CSV table of N, CA and C in Angstrom, one decimal:
chain,number,residue,atom,x,y,z
A,89,MET,N,-37.1,12.8,-5.2
A,89,MET,CA,-37.5,13.2,-6.5
A,89,MET,C,-38.1,12.0,-7.2
A,90,GLU,N,-39.2,12.2,-7.9
A,90,GLU,CA,-39.9,11.1,-8.6
A,90,GLU,C,-39.9,11.3,-10.1
A,91,PHE,N,-39.7,10.2,-10.8
A,91,PHE,CA,-39.8,10.3,-12.2
A,91,PHE,C,-40.5,9.1,-12.8
A,92,LEU,N,-41.1,9.2,-13.9
A,92,LEU,CA,-41.8,8.1,-14.5
A,92,LEU,C,-40.9,7.2,-15.3
A,93,LEU,N,-41.0,5.9,-15.1
A,93,LEU,CA,-40.2,5.0,-15.8
A,93,LEU,C,-41.0,4.6,-17.1
A,94,GLN,N,-40.2,4.3,-18.1
A,94,GLN,CA,-40.8,3.9,-19.3
A,94,GLN,C,-41.2,2.4,-19.2
A,95,GLU,N,-41.9,1.9,-20.2
A,95,GLU,CA,-42.4,0.6,-20.2
A,95,GLU,C,-41.4,-0.5,-19.8
A,96,ASP,N,-40.2,-0.3,-20.3
A,96,ASP,CA,-39.1,-1.3,-20.1
A,96,ASP,C,-38.4,-1.1,-18.7
A,97,GLY,N,-38.9,-0.2,-17.9
A,97,GLY,CA,-38.4,0.0,-16.5
A,97,GLY,C,-37.3,1.0,-16.5
A,98,ARG,N,-37.0,1.7,-17.5
A,98,ARG,CA,-35.9,2.7,-17.6
A,98,ARG,C,-36.5,4.1,-17.6
A,99,GLY,N,-35.8,5.0,-16.9
A,99,GLY,CA,-36.2,6.4,-16.9
A,99,GLY,C,-35.9,7.2,-18.1
A,100,SER,N,-34.9,6.7,-18.9
A,100,SER,CA,-34.5,7.4,-20.1
A,100,SER,C,-34.4,6.5,-21.3
A,101,ASN,N,-34.6,7.1,-22.5
A,101,ASN,CA,-34.5,6.3,-23.7
A,101,ASN,C,-33.0,5.8,-23.8
A,102,ARG,N,-32.9,4.5,-24.1
A,102,ARG,CA,-31.6,3.9,-24.4
A,102,ARG,C,-31.4,3.8,-25.9
A,103,HIS,N,-30.1,4.0,-26.3
A,103,HIS,CA,-29.7,4.0,-27.7
A,103,HIS,C,-28.6,2.9,-27.9
A,104,ASP,N,-28.8,2.0,-28.8
A,104,ASP,CA,-27.8,1.0,-29.0
A,104,ASP,C,-26.6,1.7,-29.6
A,105,THR,N,-25.4,1.2,-29.3
A,105,THR,CA,-24.2,1.7,-29.7
A,105,THR,C,-23.3,0.6,-30.4
A,106,VAL,N,-22.4,1.1,-31.3
A,106,VAL,CA,-21.5,0.2,-31.9
A,106,VAL,C,-20.1,0.9,-31.9
A,107,GLY,N,-19.1,0.2,-31.4
A,107,GLY,CA,-17.8,0.7,-31.4
A,107,GLY,C,-17.4,1.5,-30.2
A,108,LEU,N,-18.2,1.6,-29.2
A,108,LEU,CA,-17.8,2.3,-28.0
A,108,LEU,C,-17.2,1.4,-27.0
A,109,MET,N,-16.0,1.8,-26.4
A,109,MET,CA,-15.3,1.0,-25.4
A,109,MET,C,-15.3,1.9,-24.1
A,110,SER,N,-15.2,1.2,-23.0
A,110,SER,CA,-15.1,1.8,-21.7
A,110,SER,C,-14.0,1.2,-20.9
A,111,ASN,N,-13.2,2.0,-20.2
A,111,ASN,CA,-12.3,1.6,-19.2
A,111,ASN,C,-13.0,1.9,-17.8
A,112,ILE,N,-13.2,0.8,-17.0
A,112,ILE,CA,-14.0,0.9,-15.8
A,112,ILE,C,-13.1,0.5,-14.6
A,113,SER,N,-13.1,1.3,-13.6
A,113,SER,CA,-12.4,1.0,-12.4
A,113,SER,C,-13.3,0.8,-11.2
A,114,ASP,N,-13.1,-0.3,-10.5
A,114,ASP,CA,-13.9,-0.6,-9.3
A,114,ASP,C,-13.1,-0.1,-8.0
A,115,GLY,N,-12.1,0.7,-8.2
A,115,GLY,CA,-11.3,1.2,-7.1
A,115,GLY,C,-10.0,0.4,-6.8
A,116,LYS,N,-10.0,-0.8,-7.3
A,116,LYS,CA,-8.9,-1.7,-7.1
A,116,LYS,C,-8.1,-1.9,-8.5
A,117,SER,N,-8.9,-2.2,-9.5
A,117,SER,CA,-8.3,-2.5,-10.8
A,117,SER,C,-9.2,-1.8,-11.9
A,118,THR,N,-8.6,-1.7,-13.1
A,118,THR,CA,-9.3,-1.1,-14.2
A,118,THR,C,-9.5,-2.2,-15.3
A,119,TYR,N,-10.7,-2.2,-15.8
A,119,TYR,CA,-11.1,-3.2,-16.8
A,119,TYR,C,-11.6,-2.6,-18.1
A,120,VAL,N,-11.6,-3.3,-19.2
A,120,VAL,CA,-12.1,-2.8,-20.4
A,120,VAL,C,-13.5,-3.5,-20.7
A,121,GLY,N,-14.5,-2.8,-21.1
A,121,GLY,CA,-15.8,-3.3,-21.4
A,121,GLY,C,-16.3,-2.7,-22.7
A,122,ILE,N,-17.3,-3.3,-23.3
A,122,ILE,CA,-18.0,-2.9,-24.5
A,122,ILE,C,-19.3,-2.2,-24.1
A,123,VAL,N,-19.4,-0.9,-24.5
A,123,VAL,CA,-20.7,-0.2,-24.2
A,123,VAL,C,-21.7,-0.6,-25.2
A,124,GLU,N,-22.8,-1.3,-24.7
A,124,GLU,CA,-23.9,-1.8,-25.6
A,124,GLU,C,-24.9,-0.8,-25.9
A,125,ASP,N,-25.3,0.0,-24.9
A,125,ASP,CA,-26.3,1.1,-25.1
A,125,ASP,C,-26.0,2.2,-24.1
A,126,ILE,N,-26.6,3.4,-24.4
A,126,ILE,CA,-26.4,4.5,-23.6
A,126,ILE,C,-27.7,5.3,-23.5
A,127,SER,N,-27.8,6.1,-22.4
A,127,SER,CA,-28.8,7.1,-22.3
A,127,SER,C,-28.2,8.3,-21.6
A,128,THR,N,-29.0,9.4,-21.4
A,128,THR,CA,-28.5,10.5,-20.7
A,128,THR,C,-28.2,10.3,-19.3
A,129,SER,N,-28.7,9.2,-18.7
A,129,SER,CA,-28.5,8.9,-17.3
A,129,SER,C,-27.9,7.5,-17.0
A,130,GLY,N,-27.6,6.8,-18.0
A,130,GLY,CA,-27.0,5.5,-17.8
A,130,GLY,C,-26.4,4.8,-19.0
A,131,LEU,N,-25.8,3.6,-18.8
A,131,LEU,CA,-25.2,2.9,-19.8
A,131,LEU,C,-25.2,1.4,-19.4
A,132,ARG,N,-25.1,0.5,-20.4
A,132,ARG,CA,-25.0,-0.9,-20.2
A,132,ARG,C,-23.6,-1.3,-20.9
A,133,VAL,N,-22.8,-2.0,-20.1
A,133,VAL,CA,-21.5,-2.5,-20.5
A,133,VAL,C,-21.4,-4.0,-20.4
A,134,SER,N,-20.9,-4.6,-21.5
A,134,SER,CA,-20.8,-6.0,-21.6
A,134,SER,C,-19.3,-6.4,-21.6
A,135,LYS,N,-19.0,-7.7,-21.5
A,135,LYS,CA,-17.6,-8.2,-21.5
A,135,LYS,C,-16.7,-7.6,-20.4
A,136,VAL,N,-17.3,-7.3,-19.3
A,136,VAL,CA,-16.6,-6.9,-18.1
A,136,VAL,C,-16.1,-8.1,-17.5
A,137,PRO,N,-14.8,-8.3,-17.2
A,137,PRO,CA,-14.3,-9.5,-16.6
A,137,PRO,C,-15.0,-9.8,-15.3
A,138,ALA,N,-15.2,-11.1,-15.0
A,138,ALA,CA,-15.9,-11.5,-13.8
A,138,ALA,C,-15.2,-11.0,-12.5
A,139,SER,N,-14.0,-10.6,-12.5
A,139,SER,CA,-13.3,-10.2,-11.3
A,139,SER,C,-13.6,-8.7,-10.9
A,140,PHE,N,-14.4,-8.0,-11.8
A,140,PHE,CA,-14.8,-6.7,-11.5
A,140,PHE,C,-15.7,-6.7,-10.3
A,141,ASP,N,-15.5,-5.8,-9.3
A,141,ASP,CA,-16.2,-5.8,-8.1
A,141,ASP,C,-17.5,-4.9,-8.3
A,142,ASP,N,-18.6,-5.6,-8.6
A,142,ASP,CA,-19.8,-4.8,-8.8
A,142,ASP,C,-20.6,-4.5,-7.6
A,143,THR,N,-20.0,-4.8,-6.4
A,143,THR,CA,-20.7,-4.4,-5.1
A,143,THR,C,-20.3,-3.0,-4.6
A,144,VAL,N,-19.3,-2.4,-5.3
A,144,VAL,CA,-18.9,-1.0,-4.9
A,144,VAL,C,-20.1,-0.1,-5.1
A,145,ASP,N,-20.1,1.0,-4.3
A,145,ASP,CA,-21.1,2.0,-4.4
A,145,ASP,C,-20.9,2.8,-5.6
A,146,LEU,N,-19.7,3.2,-5.9
A,146,LEU,CA,-19.4,4.0,-7.1
A,146,LEU,C,-18.2,3.5,-7.8
A,147,CYS,N,-18.2,3.6,-9.1
A,147,CYS,CA,-17.0,3.3,-9.9
A,147,CYS,C,-16.8,4.4,-10.9
A,148,TYR,N,-15.6,4.3,-11.6
A,148,TYR,CA,-15.3,5.4,-12.5
A,148,TYR,C,-15.0,4.8,-13.9
A,149,SER,N,-15.3,5.6,-14.9
A,149,SER,CA,-15.1,5.1,-16.2
A,149,SER,C,-14.7,6.2,-17.2
A,150,VAL,N,-13.9,5.8,-18.2
A,150,VAL,CA,-13.7,6.7,-19.3
A,150,VAL,C,-14.3,6.0,-20.5
A,151,VAL,N,-15.3,6.6,-21.1
A,151,VAL,CA,-15.9,6.1,-22.3
A,151,VAL,C,-15.3,6.7,-23.5
A,152,ASN,N,-14.7,5.9,-24.3
A,152,ASN,CA,-13.9,6.4,-25.5
A,152,ASN,C,-14.9,6.6,-26.7
A,153,GLY,N,-15.2,7.9,-26.9
A,153,GLY,CA,-16.1,8.2,-28.1
A,153,GLY,C,-15.2,8.5,-29.3
A,154,PRO,N,-15.8,8.7,-30.4
A,154,PRO,CA,-15.0,8.9,-31.7
A,154,PRO,C,-14.4,10.3,-31.7
A,155,GLN,N,-14.9,11.3,-31.0
A,155,GLN,CA,-14.3,12.6,-31.0
A,155,GLN,C,-13.9,13.1,-29.6
A,156,ASN,N,-14.6,12.5,-28.6
A,156,ASN,CA,-14.3,12.9,-27.2
A,156,ASN,C,-14.3,11.7,-26.3
A,157,ASP,N,-13.5,11.8,-25.2
A,157,ASP,CA,-13.6,10.8,-24.2
A,157,ASP,C,-14.4,11.4,-23.1
A,158,PHE,N,-15.2,10.6,-22.4
A,158,PHE,CA,-16.1,11.1,-21.3
A,158,PHE,C,-15.7,10.4,-20.0
A,159,ILE,N,-15.4,11.2,-19.0
A,159,ILE,CA,-15.0,10.7,-17.7
A,159,ILE,C,-16.3,10.8,-16.9
A,160,ILE,N,-16.8,9.6,-16.4
A,160,ILE,CA,-18.0,9.6,-15.7
A,160,ILE,C,-17.9,8.7,-14.5
A,161,THR,N,-18.8,9.1,-13.5
A,161,THR,CA,-18.9,8.3,-12.3
A,161,THR,C,-20.2,7.5,-12.4
A,162,LEU,N,-20.0,6.2,-12.1
A,162,LEU,CA,-21.1,5.2,-12.3
A,162,LEU,C,-21.5,4.5,-11.0
A,163,GLN,N,-22.8,4.2,-10.9
A,163,GLN,CA,-23.3,3.4,-9.8
A,163,GLN,C,-23.9,2.1,-10.5
A,164,PRO,N,-23.4,0.9,-10.1
A,164,PRO,CA,-23.9,-0.3,-10.7
A,164,PRO,C,-25.4,-0.5,-10.2
A,165,ARG,N,-26.3,-0.8,-11.1
A,165,ARG,CA,-27.7,-1.0,-10.8
A,165,ARG,C,-28.2,-2.4,-10.9
A,166,TRP,N,-27.6,-3.2,-11.9
A,166,TRP,CA,-27.9,-4.6,-12.1
A,166,TRP,C,-26.7,-5.3,-12.7
A,167,VAL,N,-26.6,-6.6,-12.5
A,167,VAL,CA,-25.5,-7.4,-13.1
A,167,VAL,C,-26.1,-8.7,-13.6
A,168,ARG,N,-25.6,-9.1,-14.8
A,168,ARG,CA,-25.9,-10.4,-15.3
A,168,ARG,C,-24.6,-11.1,-15.7
A,169,ILE,N,-24.4,-12.3,-15.2
A,169,ILE,CA,-23.2,-13.1,-15.5
A,169,ILE,C,-23.4,-13.7,-16.9
A,170,THR,N,-22.3,-13.6,-17.7
A,170,THR,CA,-22.4,-14.1,-19.1
A,170,THR,C,-21.2,-15.0,-19.4
A,171,ASN,N,-21.2,-15.6,-20.5
A,171,ASN,CA,-20.1,-16.5,-21.0
A,171,ASN,C,-19.6,-17.5,-20.0
A,172,ASN,N,-20.6,-18.2,-19.4
A,172,ASN,CA,-20.2,-19.3,-18.4
A,172,ASN,C,-19.4,-18.7,-17.3
A,173,GLY,N,-19.7,-17.5,-16.8
A,173,GLY,CA,-19.1,-17.0,-15.6
A,173,GLY,C,-17.8,-16.2,-15.9
A,174,MET,N,-17.4,-16.1,-17.2
A,174,MET,CA,-16.2,-15.4,-17.5
A,174,MET,C,-16.3,-13.9,-17.5
A,175,TYR,N,-17.5,-13.4,-17.8
A,175,TYR,CA,-17.8,-12.0,-17.9
A,175,TYR,C,-19.1,-11.6,-17.2
A,176,LYS,N,-19.3,-10.3,-17.1
A,176,LYS,CA,-20.5,-9.7,-16.6
A,176,LYS,C,-21.0,-8.7,-17.6
A,177,MET,N,-22.3,-8.5,-17.6
A,177,MET,CA,-23.0,-7.4,-18.3
A,177,MET,C,-23.6,-6.6,-17.1
A,178,ILE,N,-23.3,-5.3,-17.1
A,178,ILE,CA,-23.7,-4.5,-16.0
A,178,ILE,C,-24.4,-3.2,-16.5
A,179,GLY,N,-25.5,-2.9,-15.8
A,179,GLY,CA,-26.3,-1.7,-16.1
A,179,GLY,C,-25.8,-0.7,-15.0
A,180,PHE,N,-25.4,0.5,-15.5
A,180,PHE,CA,-25.0,1.5,-14.6
A,180,PHE,C,-25.8,2.8,-14.7
A,181,GLN,N,-26.0,3.4,-13.6
A,181,GLN,CA,-26.6,4.8,-13.6
A,181,GLN,C,-25.4,5.8,-13.5
A,182,ILE,N,-25.5,6.8,-14.3
A,182,ILE,CA,-24.4,7.8,-14.4
A,182,ILE,C,-24.7,8.9,-13.3
A,183,GLU,N,-23.8,9.1,-12.4
A,183,GLU,CA,-23.9,10.1,-11.3
A,183,GLU,C,-23.4,11.4,-11.9
A,184,ALA,N,-24.2,12.4,-11.9
A,184,ALA,CA,-23.9,13.8,-12.4
A,184,ALA,C,-23.2,13.7,-13.7
A,185,PRO,N,-23.9,13.3,-14.8
A,185,PRO,CA,-23.3,13.2,-16.1
A,185,PRO,C,-22.6,14.5,-16.6
A,186,PRO,N,-21.5,14.5,-17.2
A,186,PRO,CA,-20.9,15.7,-17.7
A,186,PRO,C,-21.8,16.4,-18.8
A,187,ALA,N,-21.7,17.7,-18.9
A,187,ALA,CA,-22.6,18.5,-19.8
A,187,ALA,C,-22.5,17.9,-21.2
A,188,ASN,N,-21.3,17.6,-21.7
A,188,ASN,CA,-21.2,17.2,-23.1
A,188,ASN,C,-21.8,15.7,-23.3
A,189,TRP,N,-22.1,15.0,-22.2
A,189,TRP,CA,-22.6,13.7,-22.4
A,189,TRP,C,-24.0,13.7,-23.0
A,190,ALA,N,-24.9,14.6,-22.5
A,190,ALA,CA,-26.2,14.7,-23.0
A,190,ALA,C,-26.2,15.1,-24.4
A,191,SER,N,-25.4,16.0,-24.8
A,191,SER,CA,-25.3,16.4,-26.2
A,191,SER,C,-24.9,15.2,-27.1
A,192,PHE,N,-23.9,14.4,-26.6
A,192,PHE,CA,-23.5,13.2,-27.3
A,192,PHE,C,-24.6,12.2,-27.5
A,193,VAL,N,-25.4,12.0,-26.5
A,193,VAL,CA,-26.5,11.1,-26.5
A,193,VAL,C,-27.6,11.6,-27.4
A,194,ASN,N,-27.9,12.9,-27.3
A,194,ASN,CA,-28.9,13.5,-28.2
A,194,ASN,C,-28.5,13.5,-29.7
A,195,ASP,N,-27.3,13.7,-30.0
A,195,ASP,CA,-26.8,13.5,-31.3
A,195,ASP,C,-27.1,12.2,-31.9
A,196,LEU,N,-26.8,11.1,-31.0
A,196,LEU,CA,-27.1,9.8,-31.5
A,196,LEU,C,-28.6,9.6,-31.6
A,197,ASP,N,-29.4,10.1,-30.8
A,197,ASP,CA,-30.9,10.1,-30.9
A,197,ASP,C,-31.4,10.7,-32.2
A,198,ASN,N,-30.8,11.8,-32.6
A,198,ASN,CA,-31.2,12.5,-33.8
A,198,ASN,C,-30.8,11.7,-35.0
A,199,SER,N,-29.7,10.9,-35.0
A,199,SER,CA,-29.3,10.2,-36.1
A,199,SER,C,-30.0,8.9,-36.4
A,200,LYS,N,-30.6,8.3,-35.3
A,200,LYS,CA,-31.3,7.0,-35.4
A,200,LYS,C,-30.5,5.9,-36.0
A,201,ASP,N,-29.1,6.0,-36.0
A,201,ASP,CA,-28.3,5.0,-36.5
A,201,ASP,C,-27.1,4.7,-35.6
A,202,PRO,N,-27.1,3.5,-35.0
A,202,PRO,CA,-26.0,3.2,-34.0
A,202,PRO,C,-24.6,3.3,-34.6
A,203,PHE,N,-24.5,3.1,-36.0
A,203,PHE,CA,-23.2,3.2,-36.6
A,203,PHE,C,-22.7,4.6,-36.7
A,204,SER,N,-23.6,5.6,-36.5
A,204,SER,CA,-23.1,7.0,-36.6
A,204,SER,C,-22.0,7.3,-35.6
A,205,LEU,N,-21.9,6.5,-34.5
A,205,LEU,CA,-20.8,6.7,-33.6
A,205,LEU,C,-19.4,6.5,-34.2
A,206,LEU,N,-19.4,5.7,-35.2
A,206,LEU,CA,-18.2,5.3,-35.9
A,206,LEU,C,-17.7,6.4,-36.8
A,207,VAL,N,-18.6,7.3,-37.2
A,207,VAL,CA,-18.2,8.3,-38.2
A,207,VAL,C,-17.7,9.6,-37.4
A,208,THR,N,-16.5,10.0,-37.8
A,208,THR,CA,-15.9,11.2,-37.2
A,208,THR,C,-15.7,12.2,-38.3
A,209,ASP,N,-15.4,13.4,-38.0
A,209,ASP,CA,-15.1,14.4,-39.0
A,209,ASP,C,-13.9,14.0,-39.9
A,210,GLN,N,-13.0,13.3,-39.3
A,210,GLN,CA,-11.8,12.8,-40.0
A,210,GLN,C,-12.3,11.8,-41.1
A,211,THR,N,-13.2,10.9,-40.7
A,211,THR,CA,-13.7,9.9,-41.6
A,211,THR,C,-14.4,10.6,-42.8
A,212,LEU,N,-15.2,11.7,-42.6
A,212,LEU,CA,-15.9,12.4,-43.6
A,212,LEU,C,-14.9,13.1,-44.6
A,213,GLU,N,-13.8,13.5,-44.1
A,213,GLU,CA,-12.8,14.2,-44.9
A,213,GLU,C,-12.1,13.4,-45.9
A,214,MET,N,-12.1,12.1,-45.7
A,214,MET,CA,-11.2,11.1,-46.5
A,214,MET,C,-11.7,11.1,-47.9
């Protein structure tokens, strides 16, 4: 299957996020990371501890959204060592994204505001 990559080398538009956390498992241990940006087919996670095994074929994540948690299967695509070797920033491709993931990303795309992820129905009712 062929698809066109955008100018930055990515197949899907990425959207910056604020306040999203992810629990990522490499099959041996589970780590917490910060979701920096998302798309319908991938995400970038920072502050992943250096001991995370990024050589695995697939890993599993729970991305904690403001209203829903998303259980997703990920394939590491690239890794950058950060903070003098203490952490990694990893770009992941999402394998078979859940149906509600695309809706979540599209809602962010429509808002054009990365802080919109921090607003929940409960926040609006206050």
